[in-house]
Amino acid sequence: MTDKPTMSNQRIARAREAMAVAGVDIMVLSVGADLPYLIGYEAMPSERLTMAVFPATGTPRLLVPELEAPRVAVDPEVCRVQPWGERERPVDLIAAMLAGASTVAIGDHTWARFLLALQEGASSLRFVPASTITAPLRLVKDHGEIALLTAAGAAADRVAARLAAERFSGRTERHLGRFVADALVEEGHDTAAFTIVASGPNGASPHHEPTDRVIELGDTVVIDFGGRIGGYCSDTTRTFSVGEPSTEVAAAYEALQRAQQTGVEAVRPGVTAESIDTATRRVLDDAGYGRWFIHRTGHGIGLEVHEDPYLVAGNHRPLEPGMAFSVEPGVYLPGRFGMRIEDIVVVTANGGRRLNESSRALVVVG
Ligand code: ZN
Ligand code: ZN
Ligand code: ZN
């Protein structure tokens, strides 16, 4: 069993070391993944402010609306909960705690209205994004985090296997999307987070939202889906052919599969994040599809579906064991079809380990 208070205290201690190095006097976190990462509580996105205050020393404090206090289960050794009543102005309470500070790190997802109110009350404060403190900590996953990512990946793989046995033709994207969302939960996710079902020409839009388009014979269908287990995300993409693929689709898919494989094989500690993007892109460039690969190769994953490190040209950060990210090249021909293959990969001591192992072949469905 993991000792949650100890884990939180260790993470908070590391955040404080980073604050000291960055010259940050105090850190305040509201909605977003940084707060649950540090104390295990996720703020409700609401006009009623939830905000945790992490001073350089002393016990952090979590201000929550009084009516939400009953749902907070935070160890008092980690963080002291301070409920505020409906007639109080929580921003004033926070401002009082910031007195004497000069540089404040504030959670990147904090609503602008709260930051603006804080700035109005204390014009001498300098605010910096809390991600400068928290992102480097969250970048390398510990064993517990990797176990949750692994479980989420395996659950997503079972959804992919079930999809391969489904009839696609005659169903709408929306209908198939609901099937995927239900299956994500049935296979073990706490919640379904997203389902992209992009058929025929819609496949050329990488973040397509399912529509009422009826899937028909001859379509290529991109399905990208994920959910959460214990807060940690799955994210995988498989491409399906309704009936046998055309020679054009088959040729593009062959190049895409080689590109994805090449990208995964390039993963190892010490190489840059950018180099994985270069590896996949080179295969598609050489095969003549580079023009149609219109996004970066991948993104980090953890408590957020998209987080550091991003596998993109210009990111010279070296990969380290424990980093987790997607490798997801795609080919998108506007007005015609699209295709993508996506696996989550964890950096190991000497390479990369896929967390998705469902078939990466172009799956022919009815
Ligand atoms: Zn995406
Ligand atoms: Zn995805
Ligand atoms: Zn992704």
mmCIF file of C-alpha atoms and ligand atoms in Angstrom:
data_model
loop_
_atom_site.group_PDB
_atom_site.id
_atom_site.type_symbol
_atom_site.label_atom_id
_atom_site.label_comp_id
_atom_site.label_asym_id
_atom_site.label_seq_id
_atom_site.Cartn_x
_atom_site.Cartn_y
_atom_site.Cartn_z
ATOM 1 C CA MET A 1 0.000 0.000 0.000
ATOM 2 C CA THR A 2 1.155 3.505 -0.708
ATOM 3 C CA ASP A 3 1.325 5.901 2.171
ATOM 4 C CA LYS A 4 -0.565 8.858 0.694
ATOM 5 C CA PRO A 5 0.404 11.547 3.273
ATOM 6 C CA THR A 6 4.067 10.612 2.926
ATOM 7 C CA MET A 7 3.835 10.726 -0.862
ATOM 8 C CA SER A 8 2.144 14.133 -0.746
ATOM 9 C CA ASN A 9 4.687 15.488 1.704
ATOM 10 C CA GLN A 10 7.535 14.298 -0.524
ATOM 11 C CA ARG A 11 5.982 15.927 -3.581
ATOM 12 C CA ILE A 12 5.376 19.174 -1.683
ATOM 13 C CA ALA A 13 8.975 19.122 -0.457
ATOM 14 C CA ARG A 14 10.215 18.779 -4.031
ATOM 15 C CA ALA A 15 7.928 21.616 -5.140
ATOM 16 C CA ARG A 16 9.411 23.791 -2.397
ATOM 17 C CA GLU A 17 12.940 23.027 -3.530
ATOM 18 C CA ALA A 18 11.933 24.098 -7.048
ATOM 19 C CA MET A 19 10.303 27.261 -5.650
ATOM 20 C CA ALA A 20 13.500 28.166 -3.837
ATOM 21 C CA VAL A 21 15.576 27.653 -6.981
ATOM 22 C CA ALA A 22 13.126 29.745 -9.047
ATOM 23 C CA GLY A 23 12.902 32.544 -6.469
ATOM 24 C CA VAL A 24 9.193 31.918 -5.884
ATOM 25 C CA ASP A 25 8.027 32.945 -2.395
ATOM 26 C CA ILE A 26 4.650 31.291 -2.423
ATOM 27 C CA MET A 27 2.584 29.089 -4.748
ATOM 28 C CA VAL A 28 -1.203 29.125 -5.113
ATOM 29 C CA LEU A 29 -3.092 26.373 -6.968
ATOM 30 C CA SER A 30 -6.731 26.131 -7.937
ATOM 31 C CA VAL A 31 -8.394 24.044 -10.673
ATOM 32 C CA GLY A 32 -6.195 21.733 -12.751
ATOM 33 C CA ALA A 33 -3.967 18.730 -12.180
ATOM 34 C CA ASP A 34 -1.201 20.317 -10.071
ATOM 35 C CA LEU A 35 -3.306 20.393 -6.907
ATOM 36 C CA PRO A 36 -4.392 16.714 -7.007
ATOM 37 C CA TYR A 37 -0.788 15.792 -7.843
ATOM 38 C CA LEU A 38 0.422 17.468 -4.654
ATOM 39 C CA ILE A 39 -2.381 16.866 -2.138
ATOM 40 C CA GLY A 40 -4.797 14.400 -3.745
ATOM 41 C CA TYR A 41 -7.716 16.867 -3.952
ATOM 42 C CA GLU A 42 -9.050 18.305 -7.209
ATOM 43 C CA ALA A 43 -10.706 21.724 -7.061
ATOM 44 C CA MET A 44 -14.238 22.007 -8.435
ATOM 45 C CA PRO A 45 -14.329 24.420 -11.369
ATOM 46 C CA SER A 46 -16.705 26.982 -9.934
ATOM 47 C CA GLU A 47 -17.254 30.699 -9.341
ATOM 48 C CA ARG A 48 -16.731 29.757 -5.677
ATOM 49 C CA LEU A 49 -12.961 29.851 -5.272
ATOM 50 C CA THR A 50 -10.980 26.799 -4.186
ATOM 51 C CA MET A 51 -7.319 27.648 -3.743
ATOM 52 C CA ALA A 52 -4.401 26.035 -1.934
ATOM 53 C CA VAL A 53 -1.597 28.204 -0.638
ATOM 54 C CA PHE A 54 1.890 26.700 -0.428
ATOM 55 C CA PRO A 55 4.249 28.993 1.524
ATOM 56 C CA ALA A 56 7.984 28.354 1.503
ATOM 57 C CA THR A 57 7.688 26.815 4.988
ATOM 58 C CA GLY A 58 4.838 25.722 7.229
ATOM 59 C CA THR A 59 1.722 23.686 6.542
ATOM 60 C CA PRO A 60 -0.049 24.549 3.277
ATOM 61 C CA ARG A 61 -3.654 25.718 3.516
ATOM 62 C CA LEU A 62 -6.585 24.819 1.315
ATOM 63 C CA LEU A 63 -9.368 27.382 1.093
ATOM 64 C CA VAL A 64 -12.619 25.755 0.007
ATOM 65 C CA PRO A 65 -16.213 26.949 -0.089
ATOM 66 C CA GLU A 66 -17.865 25.855 3.156
ATOM 67 C CA LEU A 67 -20.451 23.767 1.333
ATOM 68 C CA GLU A 68 -17.690 21.762 -0.395
ATOM 69 C CA ALA A 69 -15.663 21.128 2.764
ATOM 70 C CA PRO A 70 -17.443 17.806 3.484
ATOM 71 C CA ARG A 71 -16.059 16.282 0.277
ATOM 72 C CA VAL A 72 -12.446 17.196 1.105
ATOM 73 C CA ALA A 73 -10.483 14.232 2.443
ATOM 74 C CA VAL A 74 -7.021 15.690 2.806
ATOM 75 C CA ASP A 75 -4.723 14.569 5.594
ATOM 76 C CA PRO A 76 -4.263 17.525 8.003
ATOM 77 C CA GLU A 77 -0.560 16.661 8.152
ATOM 78 C CA VAL A 78 -0.375 17.467 4.459
ATOM 79 C CA CYS A 79 -2.628 20.489 4.235
ATOM 80 C CA ARG A 80 -4.943 22.371 6.581
ATOM 81 C CA VAL A 81 -8.440 22.869 5.241
ATOM 82 C CA GLN A 82 -9.935 26.316 5.772
ATOM 83 C CA PRO A 83 -13.577 26.616 4.691
ATOM 84 C CA TRP A 84 -14.849 30.083 3.758
ATOM 85 C CA GLY A 85 -18.468 31.150 4.236
ATOM 86 C CA GLU A 86 -20.867 32.578 1.702
ATOM 87 C CA ARG A 87 -20.508 36.119 3.133
ATOM 88 C CA GLU A 88 -16.699 36.155 2.938
ATOM 89 C CA ARG A 89 -14.573 37.274 -0.007
ATOM 90 C CA PRO A 90 -12.107 34.395 -0.518
ATOM 91 C CA VAL A 91 -9.821 36.498 -2.688
ATOM 92 C CA ASP A 92 -9.263 38.823 0.293
ATOM 93 C CA LEU A 93 -8.336 35.827 2.459
ATOM 94 C CA ILE A 94 -5.796 34.706 -0.153
ATOM 95 C CA ALA A 95 -4.439 38.235 -0.568
ATOM 96 C CA ALA A 96 -3.790 38.389 3.176
ATOM 97 C CA MET A 97 -1.767 35.171 2.970
ATOM 98 C CA LEU A 98 0.315 36.635 0.138
ATOM 99 C CA ALA A 99 1.320 39.664 2.195
ATOM 100 C CA GLY A 100 5.090 39.986 2.280
ATOM 101 C CA ALA A 101 5.644 37.877 -0.822
ATOM 102 C CA SER A 102 7.040 39.365 -3.993
ATOM 103 C CA THR A 103 6.915 36.479 -6.497
ATOM 104 C CA VAL A 104 3.870 34.212 -6.545
ATOM 105 C CA ALA A 105 3.480 31.095 -8.704
ATOM 106 C CA ILE A 106 -0.168 30.649 -9.688
ATOM 107 C CA GLY A 107 -1.741 27.535 -11.248
ATOM 108 C CA ASP A 108 -1.894 27.823 -15.042
ATOM 109 C CA HIS A 109 -5.593 26.889 -15.175
ATOM 110 C CA THR A 110 -6.716 29.318 -12.477
ATOM 111 C CA TRP A 111 -9.671 31.349 -13.698
ATOM 112 C CA ALA A 112 -8.631 34.804 -14.905
ATOM 113 C CA ARG A 113 -11.269 36.481 -12.677
ATOM 114 C CA PHE A 114 -9.463 35.277 -9.544
ATOM 115 C CA LEU A 115 -6.006 36.278 -10.753
ATOM 116 C CA LEU A 116 -7.330 39.693 -11.821
ATOM 117 C CA ALA A 117 -8.925 40.216 -8.408
ATOM 118 C CA LEU A 118 -5.659 39.244 -6.675
ATOM 119 C CA GLN A 119 -3.687 41.603 -8.916
ATOM 120 C CA GLU A 120 -6.067 44.438 -8.197
ATOM 121 C CA GLY A 121 -5.534 44.082 -4.462
ATOM 122 C CA ALA A 122 -1.747 43.779 -4.601
ATOM 123 C CA SER A 123 -0.187 45.500 -7.595
ATOM 124 C CA SER A 124 3.367 44.898 -6.346
ATOM 125 C CA LEU A 125 3.080 41.094 -6.631
ATOM 126 C CA ARG A 126 4.745 39.404 -9.567
ATOM 127 C CA PHE A 127 2.839 36.332 -10.800
ATOM 128 C CA VAL A 128 4.520 33.473 -12.673
ATOM 129 C CA PRO A 129 2.930 30.260 -14.002
ATOM 130 C CA ALA A 130 3.026 27.425 -11.469
ATOM 131 C CA SER A 131 3.880 25.006 -14.272
ATOM 132 C CA THR A 132 7.456 26.301 -14.063
ATOM 133 C CA ILE A 133 7.508 24.607 -10.634
ATOM 134 C CA THR A 134 5.177 21.636 -11.141
ATOM 135 C CA ALA A 135 5.707 20.501 -14.745
ATOM 136 C CA PRO A 136 9.286 19.265 -14.151
ATOM 137 C CA LEU A 137 8.038 17.265 -11.127
ATOM 138 C CA ARG A 138 5.130 15.691 -12.995
ATOM 139 C CA LEU A 139 7.275 14.942 -16.037
ATOM 140 C CA VAL A 140 8.838 11.786 -14.591
ATOM 141 C CA LYS A 141 6.290 9.281 -13.311
ATOM 142 C CA ASP A 142 6.813 7.131 -10.238
ATOM 143 C CA HIS A 143 5.885 3.442 -9.984
ATOM 144 C CA GLY A 144 2.355 4.115 -8.759
ATOM 145 C CA GLU A 145 1.676 6.516 -11.595
ATOM 146 C CA ILE A 146 3.071 4.109 -14.197
ATOM 147 C CA ALA A 147 0.896 1.316 -12.750
ATOM 148 C CA LEU A 148 -2.219 3.461 -13.252
ATOM 149 C CA LEU A 149 -1.168 4.471 -16.787
ATOM 150 C CA THR A 150 -0.532 0.794 -17.552
ATOM 151 C CA ALA A 151 -3.958 -0.249 -16.245
ATOM 152 C CA ALA A 152 -5.622 2.525 -18.255
ATOM 153 C CA GLY A 153 -3.728 1.477 -21.397
ATOM 154 C CA ALA A 154 -4.751 -2.160 -20.978
ATOM 155 C CA ALA A 155 -8.399 -1.161 -20.487
ATOM 156 C CA ALA A 156 -8.256 0.944 -23.656
ATOM 157 C CA ASP A 157 -6.765 -2.018 -25.525
ATOM 158 C CA ARG A 158 -9.757 -4.146 -24.554
ATOM 159 C CA VAL A 159 -12.006 -1.468 -26.039
ATOM 160 C CA ALA A 160 -9.974 -1.569 -29.269
ATOM 161 C CA ALA A 161 -10.354 -5.361 -29.419
ATOM 162 C CA ARG A 162 -14.103 -5.060 -28.965
ATOM 163 C CA LEU A 163 -14.301 -2.415 -31.689
ATOM 164 C CA ALA A 164 -12.608 -4.749 -34.161
ATOM 165 C CA ALA A 165 -15.551 -7.149 -33.763
ATOM 166 C CA GLU A 166 -18.198 -4.447 -34.346
ATOM 167 C CA ARG A 167 -20.166 -3.717 -37.503
ATOM 168 C CA PHE A 168 -19.429 -0.159 -38.635
ATOM 169 C CA SER A 169 -21.413 0.273 -41.875
ATOM 170 C CA GLY A 170 -24.859 1.761 -41.387
ATOM 171 C CA ARG A 171 -24.049 3.245 -37.975
ATOM 172 C CA THR A 172 -23.425 6.915 -37.304
ATOM 173 C CA GLU A 173 -20.187 8.259 -35.877
ATOM 174 C CA ARG A 174 -22.157 9.397 -32.847
ATOM 175 C CA HIS A 175 -23.583 5.931 -32.278
ATOM 176 C CA LEU A 176 -20.170 4.301 -32.491
ATOM 177 C CA GLY A 177 -18.813 7.036 -30.197
ATOM 178 C CA ARG A 178 -21.363 6.099 -27.528
ATOM 179 C CA PHE A 179 -20.343 2.458 -27.882
ATOM 180 C CA VAL A 180 -16.721 3.445 -27.239
ATOM 181 C CA ALA A 181 -17.589 5.666 -24.262
ATOM 182 C CA ASP A 182 -19.619 2.880 -22.639
ATOM 183 C CA ALA A 183 -16.919 0.297 -23.371
ATOM 184 C CA LEU A 184 -14.233 2.494 -21.778
ATOM 185 C CA VAL A 185 -16.095 2.358 -18.475
ATOM 186 C CA GLU A 186 -17.100 -1.310 -18.824
ATOM 187 C CA GLU A 187 -13.446 -2.237 -19.353
ATOM 188 C CA GLY A 188 -12.327 -0.573 -16.142
ATOM 189 C CA HIS A 189 -12.007 3.196 -16.532
ATOM 190 C CA ASP A 190 -13.603 5.357 -13.837
ATOM 191 C CA THR A 191 -14.760 7.756 -16.551
ATOM 192 C CA ALA A 192 -14.621 8.075 -20.325
ATOM 193 C CA ALA A 193 -12.750 11.269 -21.220
ATOM 194 C CA PHE A 194 -13.137 11.586 -25.005
ATOM 195 C CA THR A 195 -14.053 9.654 -28.135
ATOM 196 C CA ILE A 196 -13.124 10.767 -31.637
ATOM 197 C CA VAL A 197 -14.872 8.808 -34.386
ATOM 198 C CA ALA A 198 -13.884 10.285 -37.754
ATOM 199 C CA SER A 199 -15.153 8.459 -40.820
ATOM 200 C CA GLY A 200 -14.416 8.944 -44.510
ATOM 201 C CA PRO A 201 -13.502 12.587 -45.278
ATOM 202 C CA ASN A 202 -13.992 13.510 -41.591
ATOM 203 C CA GLY A 203 -10.881 11.443 -40.854
ATOM 204 C CA ALA A 204 -8.787 14.249 -42.303
ATOM 205 C CA SER A 205 -9.664 16.377 -39.243
ATOM 206 C CA PRO A 206 -7.482 15.018 -36.407
ATOM 207 C CA HIS A 207 -9.725 16.282 -33.567
ATOM 208 C CA HIS A 208 -13.066 15.640 -35.288
ATOM 209 C CA GLU A 209 -16.136 15.433 -33.033
ATOM 210 C CA PRO A 210 -18.515 12.539 -33.846
ATOM 211 C CA THR A 211 -21.436 13.596 -36.068
ATOM 212 C CA ASP A 212 -24.551 11.986 -37.500
ATOM 213 C CA ARG A 213 -22.648 10.944 -40.615
ATOM 214 C CA VAL A 214 -23.539 7.350 -41.484
ATOM 215 C CA ILE A 215 -20.469 5.171 -41.927
ATOM 216 C CA GLU A 216 -20.433 3.336 -45.254
ATOM 217 C CA LEU A 217 -18.542 0.639 -47.089
ATOM 218 C CA GLY A 218 -15.203 1.955 -48.356
ATOM 219 C CA ASP A 219 -14.712 4.400 -45.447
ATOM 220 C CA THR A 220 -11.546 4.635 -43.451
ATOM 221 C CA VAL A 221 -12.442 5.353 -39.792
ATOM 222 C CA VAL A 222 -10.105 6.906 -37.226
ATOM 223 C CA ILE A 223 -11.106 6.173 -33.629
ATOM 224 C CA ASP A 224 -9.181 7.937 -30.867
ATOM 225 C CA PHE A 225 -10.360 7.410 -27.317
ATOM 226 C CA GLY A 226 -9.382 7.526 -23.680
ATOM 227 C CA GLY A 227 -10.582 7.543 -20.107
ATOM 228 C CA ARG A 228 -9.227 7.825 -16.584
ATOM 229 C CA ILE A 229 -8.285 5.326 -13.891
ATOM 230 C CA GLY A 230 -7.373 6.813 -10.516
ATOM 231 C CA GLY A 231 -6.960 10.156 -12.269
ATOM 232 C CA TYR A 232 -4.516 8.821 -14.883
ATOM 233 C CA CYS A 233 -5.392 8.856 -18.579
ATOM 234 C CA SER A 234 -5.454 6.426 -21.448
ATOM 235 C CA ASP A 235 -5.221 7.670 -25.035
ATOM 236 C CA THR A 236 -4.997 5.375 -28.037
ATOM 237 C CA THR A 237 -5.944 5.560 -31.698
ATOM 238 C CA ARG A 238 -6.709 2.761 -34.137
ATOM 239 C CA THR A 239 -7.759 3.059 -37.781
ATOM 240 C CA PHE A 240 -10.374 0.815 -39.355
ATOM 241 C CA SER A 241 -11.288 0.064 -42.957
ATOM 242 C CA VAL A 242 -14.920 -0.679 -43.681
ATOM 243 C CA GLY A 243 -14.432 -3.434 -46.226
ATOM 244 C CA GLU A 244 -11.101 -4.033 -47.951
ATOM 245 C CA PRO A 245 -9.003 -0.856 -48.220
ATOM 246 C CA SER A 246 -8.167 0.708 -51.599
ATOM 247 C CA THR A 247 -4.557 0.307 -52.747
ATOM 248 C CA GLU A 248 -4.056 4.007 -52.011
ATOM 249 C CA VAL A 249 -5.248 3.660 -48.416
ATOM 250 C CA ALA A 250 -3.270 0.452 -47.937
ATOM 251 C CA ALA A 251 -0.074 2.077 -49.220
ATOM 252 C CA ALA A 252 -0.468 5.126 -46.992
ATOM 253 C CA TYR A 253 -1.224 2.914 -44.004
ATOM 254 C CA GLU A 254 1.876 0.807 -44.604
ATOM 255 C CA ALA A 255 4.019 3.957 -44.446
ATOM 256 C CA LEU A 256 2.156 5.196 -41.373
ATOM 257 C CA GLN A 257 2.678 1.945 -39.516
ATOM 258 C CA ARG A 258 6.397 2.017 -40.324
ATOM 259 C CA ALA A 259 6.574 5.626 -39.134
ATOM 260 C CA GLN A 260 4.906 4.801 -35.817
ATOM 261 C CA GLN A 261 7.117 1.745 -35.296
ATOM 262 C CA THR A 262 10.235 3.774 -36.109
ATOM 263 C CA GLY A 263 9.164 6.441 -33.615
ATOM 264 C CA VAL A 264 8.602 3.935 -30.813
ATOM 265 C CA GLU A 265 11.936 2.226 -31.525
ATOM 266 C CA ALA A 266 13.732 5.581 -31.342
ATOM 267 C CA VAL A 267 12.642 6.066 -27.696
ATOM 268 C CA ARG A 268 15.429 5.715 -25.148
ATOM 269 C CA PRO A 269 16.906 7.830 -22.355
ATOM 270 C CA GLY A 270 19.156 10.670 -23.470
ATOM 271 C CA VAL A 271 17.705 11.334 -26.922
ATOM 272 C CA THR A 272 15.716 14.553 -27.318
ATOM 273 C CA ALA A 273 11.915 14.725 -27.414
ATOM 274 C CA GLU A 274 12.313 16.329 -30.823
ATOM 275 C CA SER A 275 14.242 13.332 -32.182
ATOM 276 C CA ILE A 276 11.170 11.066 -31.922
ATOM 277 C CA ASP A 277 9.221 13.551 -34.026
ATOM 278 C CA THR A 278 12.071 13.650 -36.534
ATOM 279 C CA ALA A 279 12.142 9.837 -36.701
ATOM 280 C CA THR A 280 8.442 9.407 -37.529
ATOM 281 C CA ARG A 281 8.377 12.398 -39.866
ATOM 282 C CA ARG A 282 11.333 11.166 -41.890
ATOM 283 C CA VAL A 283 9.555 7.894 -42.734
ATOM 284 C CA LEU A 284 6.443 9.731 -43.896
ATOM 285 C CA ASP A 285 8.509 12.348 -45.779
ATOM 286 C CA ASP A 286 10.409 9.623 -47.621
ATOM 287 C CA ALA A 287 7.163 7.851 -48.521
ATOM 288 C CA GLY A 288 5.677 11.079 -49.874
ATOM 289 C CA TYR A 289 3.140 11.697 -47.114
ATOM 290 C CA GLY A 290 5.063 14.241 -45.014
ATOM 291 C CA ARG A 291 2.908 17.091 -46.356
ATOM 292 C CA TRP A 292 -0.151 15.382 -44.844
ATOM 293 C CA PHE A 293 1.270 14.770 -41.374
ATOM 294 C CA ILE A 294 -0.018 18.037 -39.914
ATOM 295 C CA HIS A 295 0.652 17.723 -36.175
ATOM 296 C CA ARG A 296 3.456 16.946 -33.729
ATOM 297 C CA THR A 297 4.275 13.277 -33.097
ATOM 298 C CA GLY A 298 3.055 13.134 -29.501
ATOM 299 C CA HIS A 299 2.370 14.587 -26.085
ATOM 300 C CA GLY A 300 3.105 13.617 -22.512
ATOM 301 C CA ILE A 301 0.317 11.989 -20.532
ATOM 302 C CA GLY A 302 -0.463 11.542 -16.850
ATOM 303 C CA LEU A 303 -3.107 13.334 -14.803
ATOM 304 C CA GLU A 304 -3.751 15.330 -17.984
ATOM 305 C CA VAL A 305 -4.280 13.865 -21.446
ATOM 306 C CA HIS A 306 -1.876 16.431 -22.863
ATOM 307 C CA GLU A 307 1.073 17.534 -20.722
ATOM 308 C CA ASP A 308 4.863 17.737 -20.962
ATOM 309 C CA PRO A 309 6.892 16.442 -22.716
ATOM 310 C CA TYR A 310 5.701 17.350 -26.201
ATOM 311 C CA LEU A 311 7.348 15.435 -29.056
ATOM 312 C CA VAL A 312 7.727 18.361 -31.388
ATOM 313 C CA ALA A 313 10.465 20.056 -33.427
ATOM 314 C CA GLY A 314 12.312 22.463 -31.153
ATOM 315 C CA ASN A 315 11.896 20.497 -27.932
ATOM 316 C CA HIS A 316 15.471 19.616 -27.034
ATOM 317 C CA ARG A 317 14.609 18.142 -23.639
ATOM 318 C CA PRO A 318 16.343 14.768 -23.225
ATOM 319 C CA LEU A 319 14.071 11.816 -22.486
ATOM 320 C CA GLU A 320 14.420 10.230 -19.042
ATOM 321 C CA PRO A 321 13.220 6.899 -17.629
ATOM 322 C CA GLY A 322 9.695 7.330 -16.279
ATOM 323 C CA MET A 323 8.509 9.837 -18.863
ATOM 324 C CA ALA A 324 5.256 8.806 -20.559
ATOM 325 C CA PHE A 325 3.942 10.127 -23.876
ATOM 326 C CA SER A 326 2.023 9.243 -27.001
ATOM 327 C CA VAL A 327 3.619 8.331 -30.323
ATOM 328 C CA GLU A 328 0.862 9.120 -32.812
ATOM 329 C CA PRO A 329 1.794 9.992 -36.373
ATOM 330 C CA GLY A 330 -1.084 10.454 -38.809
ATOM 331 C CA VAL A 331 -1.790 11.065 -42.483
ATOM 332 C CA TYR A 332 -4.667 13.409 -43.370
ATOM 333 C CA LEU A 333 -5.835 13.916 -46.966
ATOM 334 C CA PRO A 334 -8.326 16.816 -46.968
ATOM 335 C CA GLY A 335 -11.759 15.879 -48.282
ATOM 336 C CA ARG A 336 -10.762 12.229 -48.636
ATOM 337 C CA PHE A 337 -9.620 10.236 -45.609
ATOM 338 C CA GLY A 338 -7.348 10.192 -42.591
ATOM 339 C CA MET A 339 -5.451 7.654 -40.521
ATOM 340 C CA ARG A 340 -3.534 7.645 -37.242
ATOM 341 C CA ILE A 341 -1.872 5.079 -34.979
ATOM 342 C CA GLU A 342 -1.353 6.052 -31.361
ATOM 343 C CA ASP A 343 0.260 4.221 -28.461
ATOM 344 C CA ILE A 344 1.380 5.463 -25.067
ATOM 345 C CA VAL A 345 5.061 4.733 -24.462
ATOM 346 C CA VAL A 346 6.973 4.848 -21.164
ATOM 347 C CA VAL A 347 10.719 5.485 -21.239
ATOM 348 C CA THR A 348 12.605 2.642 -19.536
ATOM 349 C CA ALA A 349 16.268 2.337 -18.507
ATOM 350 C CA ASN A 350 17.283 1.343 -22.033
ATOM 351 C CA GLY A 351 14.394 2.012 -24.411
ATOM 352 C CA GLY A 352 10.659 2.472 -24.503
ATOM 353 C CA ARG A 353 7.792 0.247 -23.421
ATOM 354 C CA ARG A 354 4.401 0.491 -25.091
ATOM 355 C CA LEU A 355 1.363 0.598 -22.816
ATOM 356 C CA ASN A 356 -0.907 -0.221 -25.782
ATOM 357 C CA GLU A 357 -0.640 -3.592 -27.433
ATOM 358 C CA SER A 358 -3.887 -3.968 -29.394
ATOM 359 C CA SER A 359 -3.344 -4.775 -33.079
ATOM 360 C CA ARG A 360 -1.826 -1.907 -35.030
ATOM 361 C CA ALA A 361 -2.777 -3.381 -38.411
ATOM 362 C CA LEU A 362 -5.449 -1.627 -40.456
ATOM 363 C CA VAL A 363 -8.469 -3.434 -39.049
ATOM 364 C CA VAL A 364 -10.982 -4.519 -41.681
ATOM 365 C CA VAL A 365 -14.543 -4.343 -40.333
ATOM 366 C CA GLY A 366 -17.975 -4.853 -41.828
HETATM 367 ZN ZN ZN B 1 -5.006 14.712 -30.139
HETATM 368 ZN ZN ZN B 2 -5.497 10.277 -28.903
HETATM 369 ZN ZN ZN B 3 -2.928 11.633 -27.983
#
